[in-house]
């Protein structure tokens, strides 16, 4: 493809059944925003398009669980998500929603166009039906065993364990997510997109045409699907929430969410163009437009096979040039889970770390799951902030600005003769726009962010080697040159850091007083202009771009996750079923007494056992108890306990144990004594 006249950049539409978390950011939204900001800095015409997916079954499930309408759910979370994106600096040209009238109209027209061209197959088939709920069970309303990997909690449309897409009827041992009942099969009519009809086109377009420029994970998943043989896929379903099927016989049915959601990119573009007084069609129908979809790996099939088949069938649309899907981001060694609250939620981050959007952007980019699943840890977050953003980027800028104000009252000095190191340093600075651009244009954002940081490293090394704080004592002219060169590096950083650290870039431009230069420095100008900050230009006072993240701050976040883990364990804890029924005579055989532990010591070479001396009121006896992992000997001496005294003696590691201490477990798995409530209950009293 020749140099594009314009770019249409889309991001996966998030379900409006919850807030955005770091997995979404790392996989989709941060890389997309980096790319778009770079394109704008290089003078390109860009439409950055997003929106909320408001017709997914997870939304109807959430509404049922909360006793509200689906519209209540989507209104609530659309507002939360949109605000989070704005506050985090994701610079959409338009962020729409699939419940908007323009989307309903656009999706309906798209369906009718394909239907009129005979691109659908109408079939009556048997689908899973929940008689108790009186409805057919689409995708997320069914849970069963994945036919590919054996995951017993696979959804009807996709297995979140292995990523395989399938139909609800493919599940083994399916159950209704509404009632828990085993569903039956019932006949219903639906419209299908015959993907097999487009298999030759997709094979040539993807497997031949994009063998070299698509990411291996994307290409590999597409190849697997195509080689397995494509089959017709339903574009409608039996549901009362969504876009009504605009065809005869479509009563009580809606467009399947996978069909209507990607059309949301088109309707959002229409909405933007109408607001801006533009023509939307060139952004979707002109061959000189470059279309790029940013998604996570769970959406590869929809954006690389199904949506292109839809666009090809319609006939007037361009196809995506690239779909740079990322892998998944884990959290502290475990998979992110919204249902288990194992996540770092964006609204909470913005509240807990005010003014530190760029720290999270940087960490997620530096550790992006571009080629494989990666892990986010709070310790790594702290280390990258303190050791890179503070110690490298922030340190360099602070030294340059402080020294300029100290030596020259904030005025950029006029340099004297340049030495070889100065000329080489300035030449290296001019090379960075192309170096960083090369990585960005190949969707290697992690690599690009480190090249940007290497420019800050260059500045630090230049200052450390030149030592202007020493040179000024002996050579004031040489010091002027050193500081002049350092200020050019700082100015270059102000522009080149913008895609990665937009809030920091703005702050740095203000410190360097870029507005007084008249025009904003472009990406290309960093590479070609001889002077970025001219002599005589006055900069502002120093202010810290980043601050250290302390251990206590990180511990609070770890504690929050630990609380989620314990809550999940408690929620999933299985209560043991009742044992076999006994009669009263069996119970009276148990002799349980109040006792006091008077001595305790660890059993040698035994991790779990304590050897206890217990005053039972009738004697003092030895009892061996497996409580050493929960209590120290010192903690239990003096404890009132409940003792089963007529248990047959048993030898444990050579020590005869004459009874049993009654224990139970707390919610967090810690052993707890089953004690008499009152401390003054005498030893030896029976419990009945």
mmCIF file of C-alpha atoms in Angstrom, residues 389-592:
data_model
loop_
_atom_site.group_PDB
_atom_site.id
_atom_site.type_symbol
_atom_site.label_atom_id
_atom_site.label_comp_id
_atom_site.label_asym_id
_atom_site.label_seq_id
_atom_site.Cartn_x
_atom_site.Cartn_y
_atom_site.Cartn_z
ATOM 1 C CA UNK A 389 10.644 7.408 35.159
ATOM 2 C CA UNK A 390 12.009 9.105 38.294
ATOM 3 C CA UNK A 391 15.695 8.174 38.118
ATOM 4 C CA UNK A 392 16.202 8.503 34.349
ATOM 5 C CA UNK A 393 13.596 10.721 32.655
ATOM 6 C CA UNK A 394 12.659 12.891 35.630
ATOM 7 C CA UNK A 395 16.228 13.188 36.896
ATOM 8 C CA UNK A 396 17.561 14.404 33.541
ATOM 9 C CA UNK A 397 14.868 17.043 33.068
ATOM 10 C CA UNK A 398 15.145 18.256 36.651
ATOM 11 C CA UNK A 399 18.927 18.721 36.414
ATOM 12 C CA UNK A 400 18.701 20.579 33.098
ATOM 13 C CA UNK A 401 15.979 22.972 34.276
ATOM 14 C CA UNK A 402 17.486 23.574 37.727
ATOM 15 C CA UNK A 403 20.945 24.322 36.319
ATOM 16 C CA UNK A 404 19.571 26.597 33.567
ATOM 17 C CA UNK A 405 17.709 28.629 36.154
ATOM 18 C CA UNK A 406 20.697 28.650 38.507
ATOM 19 C CA UNK A 407 23.318 29.667 35.944
ATOM 20 C CA UNK A 408 21.319 31.760 33.463
ATOM 21 C CA UNK A 409 18.064 32.763 35.226
ATOM 22 C CA UNK A 410 16.163 30.418 32.931
ATOM 23 C CA UNK A 411 17.521 31.863 29.670
ATOM 24 C CA UNK A 412 18.791 29.375 27.067
ATOM 25 C CA UNK A 413 22.500 30.291 26.740
ATOM 26 C CA UNK A 414 24.238 31.067 23.468
ATOM 27 C CA UNK A 415 26.611 28.180 22.767
ATOM 28 C CA UNK A 416 30.270 28.647 21.954
ATOM 29 C CA UNK A 417 32.222 26.199 19.808
ATOM 30 C CA UNK A 418 30.832 22.667 19.596
ATOM 31 C CA UNK A 419 33.135 19.818 20.471
ATOM 32 C CA UNK A 420 32.867 16.435 18.762
ATOM 33 C CA UNK A 421 30.804 14.971 21.615
ATOM 34 C CA UNK A 422 28.284 17.818 21.281
ATOM 35 C CA UNK A 423 27.874 17.327 17.546
ATOM 36 C CA UNK A 424 27.576 13.558 17.905
ATOM 37 C CA UNK A 425 24.984 13.954 20.656
ATOM 38 C CA UNK A 426 22.854 16.387 18.617
ATOM 39 C CA UNK A 427 23.097 14.088 15.584
ATOM 40 C CA UNK A 428 21.926 11.160 17.708
ATOM 41 C CA UNK A 429 18.963 13.211 18.939
ATOM 42 C CA UNK A 430 17.934 13.881 15.335
ATOM 43 C CA UNK A 431 17.962 10.152 14.600
ATOM 44 C CA UNK A 432 15.481 9.281 17.346
ATOM 45 C CA UNK A 433 12.244 10.305 15.556
ATOM 46 C CA UNK A 434 12.910 7.741 12.821
ATOM 47 C CA UNK A 435 14.065 5.085 15.286
ATOM 48 C CA UNK A 436 10.958 5.420 17.451
ATOM 49 C CA UNK A 437 8.686 5.768 14.410
ATOM 50 C CA UNK A 438 10.013 2.531 12.929
ATOM 51 C CA UNK A 439 9.006 0.634 16.062
ATOM 52 C CA UNK A 440 5.583 2.301 16.289
ATOM 53 C CA UNK A 441 4.766 1.654 12.639
ATOM 54 C CA UNK A 442 5.555 -2.029 13.157
ATOM 55 C CA UNK A 443 3.274 -2.025 16.240
ATOM 56 C CA UNK A 444 6.228 -2.677 18.567
ATOM 57 C CA UNK A 445 5.142 -0.226 21.220
ATOM 58 C CA UNK A 446 7.170 -1.803 24.002
ATOM 59 C CA UNK A 447 10.307 -1.382 21.907
ATOM 60 C CA UNK A 448 9.297 2.164 20.962
ATOM 61 C CA UNK A 449 8.798 3.185 24.602
ATOM 62 C CA UNK A 450 12.293 1.965 25.463
ATOM 63 C CA UNK A 451 13.806 3.896 22.561
ATOM 64 C CA UNK A 452 12.093 7.014 23.916
ATOM 65 C CA UNK A 453 13.580 6.251 27.320
ATOM 66 C CA UNK A 454 16.973 5.752 25.668
ATOM 67 C CA UNK A 455 16.826 9.401 24.604
ATOM 68 C CA UNK A 456 16.473 10.345 28.284
ATOM 69 C CA UNK A 457 19.375 7.999 29.054
ATOM 70 C CA UNK A 458 21.422 9.807 26.403
ATOM 71 C CA UNK A 459 20.692 13.112 28.140
ATOM 72 C CA UNK A 460 21.705 11.737 31.542
ATOM 73 C CA UNK A 461 24.944 10.306 30.180
ATOM 74 C CA UNK A 462 25.771 13.531 28.353
ATOM 75 C CA UNK A 463 25.343 15.585 31.522
ATOM 76 C CA UNK A 464 27.173 13.068 33.708
ATOM 77 C CA UNK A 465 30.145 12.988 31.325
ATOM 78 C CA UNK A 466 30.223 16.754 30.704
ATOM 79 C CA UNK A 467 29.818 17.691 34.404
ATOM 80 C CA UNK A 468 28.707 21.327 33.873
ATOM 81 C CA UNK A 469 28.562 21.845 37.660
ATOM 82 C CA UNK A 470 32.353 21.390 37.680
ATOM 83 C CA UNK A 471 33.159 23.000 34.335
ATOM 84 C CA UNK A 472 31.417 26.268 35.214
ATOM 85 C CA UNK A 473 34.100 26.918 37.816
ATOM 86 C CA UNK A 474 36.810 26.939 35.157
ATOM 87 C CA UNK A 475 35.175 27.480 31.735
ATOM 88 C CA UNK A 476 31.916 29.459 31.544
ATOM 89 C CA UNK A 477 31.795 29.378 27.731
ATOM 90 C CA UNK A 478 32.076 25.598 27.620
ATOM 91 C CA UNK A 479 29.307 25.369 30.226
ATOM 92 C CA UNK A 480 26.981 27.389 27.981
ATOM 93 C CA UNK A 481 27.463 24.880 25.172
ATOM 94 C CA UNK A 482 26.853 21.929 27.467
ATOM 95 C CA UNK A 483 23.622 23.394 28.807
ATOM 96 C CA UNK A 484 22.481 24.436 25.334
ATOM 97 C CA UNK A 485 22.899 20.852 24.058
ATOM 98 C CA UNK A 486 21.142 19.419 27.144
ATOM 99 C CA UNK A 487 18.193 21.763 26.577
ATOM 100 C CA UNK A 488 17.865 20.576 22.967
ATOM 101 C CA UNK A 489 17.614 16.997 24.243
ATOM 102 C CA UNK A 490 14.978 18.051 26.768
ATOM 103 C CA UNK A 491 12.970 19.793 24.051
ATOM 104 C CA UNK A 492 13.153 16.733 21.797
ATOM 105 C CA UNK A 493 11.901 14.596 24.686
ATOM 106 C CA UNK A 494 8.941 16.931 25.184
ATOM 107 C CA UNK A 495 7.726 16.066 21.675
ATOM 108 C CA UNK A 496 8.819 12.438 21.302
ATOM 109 C CA UNK A 497 7.432 11.377 24.692
ATOM 110 C CA UNK A 498 3.906 12.566 23.896
ATOM 111 C CA UNK A 499 2.530 9.268 22.494
ATOM 112 C CA UNK A 500 3.741 7.386 25.575
ATOM 113 C CA UNK A 501 3.583 9.995 28.348
ATOM 114 C CA UNK A 502 1.066 12.617 27.166
ATOM 115 C CA UNK A 503 0.480 14.277 30.551
ATOM 116 C CA UNK A 504 4.233 14.442 31.196
ATOM 117 C CA UNK A 505 4.824 15.803 27.705
ATOM 118 C CA UNK A 506 2.354 18.626 28.330
ATOM 119 C CA UNK A 507 3.953 19.404 31.691
ATOM 120 C CA UNK A 508 7.432 19.398 30.168
ATOM 121 C CA UNK A 509 6.368 21.644 27.293
ATOM 122 C CA UNK A 510 5.010 24.092 29.867
ATOM 123 C CA UNK A 511 8.260 23.996 31.860
ATOM 124 C CA UNK A 512 10.249 24.631 28.667
ATOM 125 C CA UNK A 513 7.722 27.315 27.652
ATOM 126 C CA UNK A 514 7.101 25.814 24.224
ATOM 127 C CA UNK A 515 4.105 28.076 23.612
ATOM 128 C CA UNK A 516 6.465 31.060 23.375
ATOM 129 C CA UNK A 517 8.053 29.410 20.323
ATOM 130 C CA UNK A 518 4.936 30.260 18.303
ATOM 131 C CA UNK A 519 4.165 26.817 16.827
ATOM 132 C CA UNK A 520 4.127 23.315 18.249
ATOM 133 C CA UNK A 521 7.229 21.294 17.377
ATOM 134 C CA UNK A 522 6.272 18.385 15.113
ATOM 135 C CA UNK A 523 7.754 14.901 15.062
ATOM 136 C CA UNK A 524 9.575 15.607 11.799
ATOM 137 C CA UNK A 525 11.005 18.901 13.037
ATOM 138 C CA UNK A 526 12.851 17.097 15.840
ATOM 139 C CA UNK A 527 14.739 15.280 13.087
ATOM 140 C CA UNK A 528 15.448 18.209 10.765
ATOM 141 C CA UNK A 529 15.502 21.468 12.748
ATOM 142 C CA UNK A 530 18.942 22.698 13.757
ATOM 143 C CA UNK A 531 17.549 24.405 16.847
ATOM 144 C CA UNK A 532 14.592 23.288 18.978
ATOM 145 C CA UNK A 533 15.072 25.772 21.848
ATOM 146 C CA UNK A 534 16.819 28.927 20.564
ATOM 147 C CA UNK A 535 19.354 30.931 22.561
ATOM 148 C CA UNK A 536 17.620 33.713 24.476
ATOM 149 C CA UNK A 537 14.436 31.668 24.990
ATOM 150 C CA UNK A 538 13.277 31.740 28.616
ATOM 151 C CA UNK A 539 12.125 28.540 30.294
ATOM 152 C CA UNK A 540 10.114 28.148 33.495
ATOM 153 C CA UNK A 541 10.968 26.913 36.959
ATOM 154 C CA UNK A 542 11.651 23.257 37.725
ATOM 155 C CA UNK A 543 8.879 20.976 38.930
ATOM 156 C CA UNK A 544 8.998 17.243 39.467
ATOM 157 C CA UNK A 545 7.608 15.247 36.563
ATOM 158 C CA UNK A 546 7.403 12.043 38.612
ATOM 159 C CA UNK A 547 7.466 11.167 42.300
ATOM 160 C CA UNK A 548 8.700 8.035 44.030
ATOM 161 C CA UNK A 549 6.137 5.360 44.814
ATOM 162 C CA UNK A 550 6.686 4.252 48.409
ATOM 163 C CA UNK A 551 6.413 0.730 49.822
ATOM 164 C CA UNK A 552 3.319 1.629 51.858
ATOM 165 C CA UNK A 553 1.468 2.664 48.695
ATOM 166 C CA UNK A 554 2.253 -0.640 47.016
ATOM 167 C CA UNK A 555 1.305 -2.604 50.107
ATOM 168 C CA UNK A 556 -2.161 -1.021 50.084
ATOM 169 C CA UNK A 557 -2.701 -2.320 46.557
ATOM 170 C CA UNK A 558 -1.427 -5.779 47.490
ATOM 171 C CA UNK A 559 -3.707 -5.795 50.531
ATOM 172 C CA UNK A 560 -6.649 -4.936 48.295
ATOM 173 C CA UNK A 561 -5.878 -7.931 46.073
ATOM 174 C CA UNK A 562 -5.379 -10.185 49.086
ATOM 175 C CA UNK A 563 -8.822 -9.154 50.344
ATOM 176 C CA UNK A 564 -10.294 -10.132 46.961
ATOM 177 C CA UNK A 565 -8.519 -13.490 47.112
ATOM 178 C CA UNK A 566 -9.855 -14.232 50.598
ATOM 179 C CA UNK A 567 -13.366 -13.160 49.623
ATOM 180 C CA UNK A 568 -13.233 -15.536 46.632
ATOM 181 C CA UNK A 569 -11.971 -18.384 48.786
ATOM 182 C CA UNK A 570 -14.748 -17.779 51.297
ATOM 183 C CA UNK A 571 -17.378 -17.602 48.544
ATOM 184 C CA UNK A 572 -16.115 -20.807 46.964
ATOM 185 C CA UNK A 573 -15.613 -22.678 50.236
ATOM 186 C CA UNK A 574 -17.592 -25.895 50.145
ATOM 187 C CA UNK A 575 -19.472 -26.747 53.345
ATOM 188 C CA UNK A 576 -19.058 -30.424 54.082
ATOM 189 C CA UNK A 577 -22.328 -32.343 53.789
ATOM 190 C CA UNK A 578 -24.010 -33.799 56.861
ATOM 191 C CA UNK A 579 -22.620 -37.143 57.942
ATOM 192 C CA UNK A 580 -24.746 -40.271 58.397
ATOM 193 C CA UNK A 581 -27.541 -39.915 60.951
ATOM 194 C CA UNK A 582 -26.796 -41.270 64.437
ATOM 195 C CA UNK A 583 -29.172 -41.969 67.292
ATOM 196 C CA UNK A 584 -29.174 -40.392 70.751
ATOM 197 C CA UNK A 585 -27.409 -43.339 72.317
ATOM 198 C CA UNK A 586 -24.483 -42.880 69.894
ATOM 199 C CA UNK A 587 -24.163 -39.226 70.947
ATOM 200 C CA UNK A 588 -24.221 -40.020 74.688
ATOM 201 C CA UNK A 589 -21.176 -42.248 74.222
ATOM 202 C CA UNK A 590 -19.079 -39.100 73.488
ATOM 203 C CA UNK A 591 -17.539 -37.717 76.693
ATOM 204 C CA UNK A 592 -16.632 -34.058 75.998
#
